[in-house]
Structure formats: structure tokens, C-alpha cells
Amino acid sequence: MTDSKLIIKGIYRDFQNKNNLIFVCELLNGNIKVGKHILCKKQMIGKIISFDTIKLPFSNNTYEVTINTKNYNWKRNDVIDKEITIL
């Protein structure tokens, strides 16, 4: 079984919860599942809280993924346009 992979295209604040961020991602392979953790270059980034499909005319695999980032320490440049693994 292969790991699910994403590429983060944008990061936004979740104004309803300061511990969450909203990622705009392109799903490369696999599935997104609530409750799973995500990893970038052996660094834990956060836990998936929710996700939804973004309907774009040029892509059918773009998602809005809400991540709880409390207790995780990383910077935007560490993850933007990088391949992310869902564990």
C-alpha cells in the first residue's frame, strides 16, 4: 500500500479556530481521511480535521483541507509547493 500524497498550493488562517490552518492542496495519489496526520520531510505538520473538494474547471483533484497545527512547529516555506504525506 502506498502513502497518500498532496502538494500544498496555499495556506490560509482559519478565523474560527486559531489552532487550525486551511490548506489548498492538489491530491497526487491516494485518499484524504479525517483524523490522519500529515508529514513533510520527516516533520509532522498537523492532523486533518476536515476537507472538501474545490470545484475548478481545470482540476478535479483540488481540495481545501483544514489542519489542526497546535503543538507543531514549522514555517510556511517548509511546506508550500512541497510533497506532503498523509499517514
mmCIF file of C-alpha atoms in Angstrom:
data_model
loop_
_atom_site.group_PDB
_atom_site.id
_atom_site.type_symbol
_atom_site.label_atom_id
_atom_site.label_comp_id
_atom_site.label_asym_id
_atom_site.label_seq_id
_atom_site.Cartn_x
_atom_site.Cartn_y
_atom_site.Cartn_z
ATOM 1 C CA MET A 1 0.000 0.000 0.000
ATOM 2 C CA THR A 2 1.404 3.400 -0.964
ATOM 3 C CA ASP A 3 1.074 6.541 1.116
ATOM 4 C CA SER A 4 -1.327 9.258 0.011
ATOM 5 C CA LYS A 5 0.449 12.366 -1.298
ATOM 6 C CA LEU A 6 -0.543 16.040 -1.540
ATOM 7 C CA ILE A 7 1.090 19.231 -2.746
ATOM 8 C CA ILE A 8 0.167 22.341 -0.742
ATOM 9 C CA LYS A 9 -0.579 25.288 -3.038
ATOM 10 C CA GLY A 10 -1.807 27.808 -0.458
ATOM 11 C CA ILE A 11 -2.088 28.265 3.312
ATOM 12 C CA TYR A 12 -4.770 30.384 4.979
ATOM 13 C CA ARG A 13 -5.833 31.171 8.547
ATOM 14 C CA ASP A 14 -8.955 29.589 9.998
ATOM 15 C CA PHE A 15 -10.650 32.560 11.685
ATOM 16 C CA GLN A 16 -12.979 30.244 13.628
ATOM 17 C CA ASN A 17 -10.122 28.404 15.384
ATOM 18 C CA LYS A 18 -6.638 29.875 15.879
ATOM 19 C CA ASN A 19 -5.092 26.377 16.141
ATOM 20 C CA ASN A 20 -6.211 25.455 12.616
ATOM 21 C CA LEU A 21 -4.937 26.377 9.174
ATOM 22 C CA ILE A 22 -6.667 25.822 5.847
ATOM 23 C CA PHE A 23 -4.522 24.330 3.089
ATOM 24 C CA VAL A 24 -5.414 24.394 -0.595
ATOM 25 C CA CYS A 25 -3.925 21.140 -1.875
ATOM 26 C CA GLU A 26 -3.643 19.073 -5.000
ATOM 27 C CA LEU A 27 -4.093 15.346 -4.336
ATOM 28 C CA LEU A 28 -1.383 13.414 -6.198
ATOM 29 C CA ASN A 29 -2.491 9.916 -5.193
ATOM 30 C CA GLY A 30 -4.458 8.048 -2.540
ATOM 31 C CA ASN A 31 -7.193 9.439 -0.296
ATOM 32 C CA ILE A 32 -7.624 12.192 2.276
ATOM 33 C CA LYS A 33 -9.012 10.939 5.603
ATOM 34 C CA VAL A 34 -10.106 12.923 8.656
ATOM 35 C CA GLY A 35 -8.021 12.112 11.749
ATOM 36 C CA LYS A 36 -4.848 11.277 9.822
ATOM 37 C CA HIS A 37 -1.607 13.164 10.384
ATOM 38 C CA ILE A 38 0.424 14.795 7.635
ATOM 39 C CA LEU A 39 4.181 14.786 7.276
ATOM 40 C CA CYS A 40 6.644 16.851 5.226
ATOM 41 C CA LYS A 41 10.264 15.701 5.015
ATOM 42 C CA LYS A 42 10.033 13.681 8.264
ATOM 43 C CA GLN A 43 8.454 16.632 10.113
ATOM 44 C CA MET A 44 4.920 16.271 11.475
ATOM 45 C CA ILE A 45 2.782 19.219 10.313
ATOM 46 C CA GLY A 46 -0.613 18.554 11.866
ATOM 47 C CA LYS A 47 -3.788 16.484 11.950
ATOM 48 C CA ILE A 48 -6.557 16.589 9.328
ATOM 49 C CA ILE A 49 -9.767 17.989 10.853
ATOM 50 C CA SER A 50 -11.897 18.241 7.690
ATOM 51 C CA PHE A 51 -11.662 18.504 3.920
ATOM 52 C CA ASP A 52 -13.797 19.462 0.959
ATOM 53 C CA THR A 53 -13.423 19.430 -2.824
ATOM 54 C CA ILE A 54 -12.820 22.750 -4.570
ATOM 55 C CA LYS A 55 -14.537 22.715 -7.950
ATOM 56 C CA LEU A 56 -12.217 24.194 -10.563
ATOM 57 C CA PRO A 57 -12.688 23.979 -14.341
ATOM 58 C CA PHE A 58 -9.106 22.794 -14.899
ATOM 59 C CA SER A 59 -8.725 20.332 -11.999
ATOM 60 C CA ASN A 60 -10.804 17.669 -10.276
ATOM 61 C CA ASN A 61 -8.301 16.844 -7.541
ATOM 62 C CA THR A 62 -8.007 20.167 -5.654
ATOM 63 C CA TYR A 63 -9.075 20.188 -2.002
ATOM 64 C CA GLU A 64 -9.492 22.558 0.922
ATOM 65 C CA VAL A 65 -8.026 20.703 3.916
ATOM 66 C CA THR A 66 -8.346 22.031 7.482
ATOM 67 C CA ILE A 67 -5.373 21.038 9.631
ATOM 68 C CA ASN A 68 -5.002 21.348 13.408
ATOM 69 C CA THR A 69 -1.479 22.678 13.881
ATOM 70 C CA LYS A 70 -1.458 23.099 17.671
ATOM 71 C CA ASN A 71 1.787 21.750 19.189
ATOM 72 C CA TYR A 72 3.515 21.572 15.796
ATOM 73 C CA ASN A 73 6.353 23.944 14.889
ATOM 74 C CA TRP A 74 7.043 24.684 11.226
ATOM 75 C CA LYS A 75 7.125 27.622 8.826
ATOM 76 C CA ARG A 76 5.143 28.281 5.638
ATOM 77 C CA ASN A 77 8.222 27.983 3.408
ATOM 78 C CA ASP A 78 8.866 24.499 4.854
ATOM 79 C CA VAL A 79 5.692 23.130 3.242
ATOM 80 C CA ILE A 80 4.456 25.331 0.375
ATOM 81 C CA ASP A 81 4.796 23.574 -3.017
ATOM 82 C CA LYS A 82 6.320 20.528 -1.281
ATOM 83 C CA GLU A 83 5.092 16.938 -1.431
ATOM 84 C CA ILE A 84 3.198 16.048 1.756
ATOM 85 C CA THR A 85 2.470 12.516 3.001
ATOM 86 C CA ILE A 86 -0.754 11.504 4.785
ATOM 87 C CA LEU A 87 -0.003 8.911 7.477
#
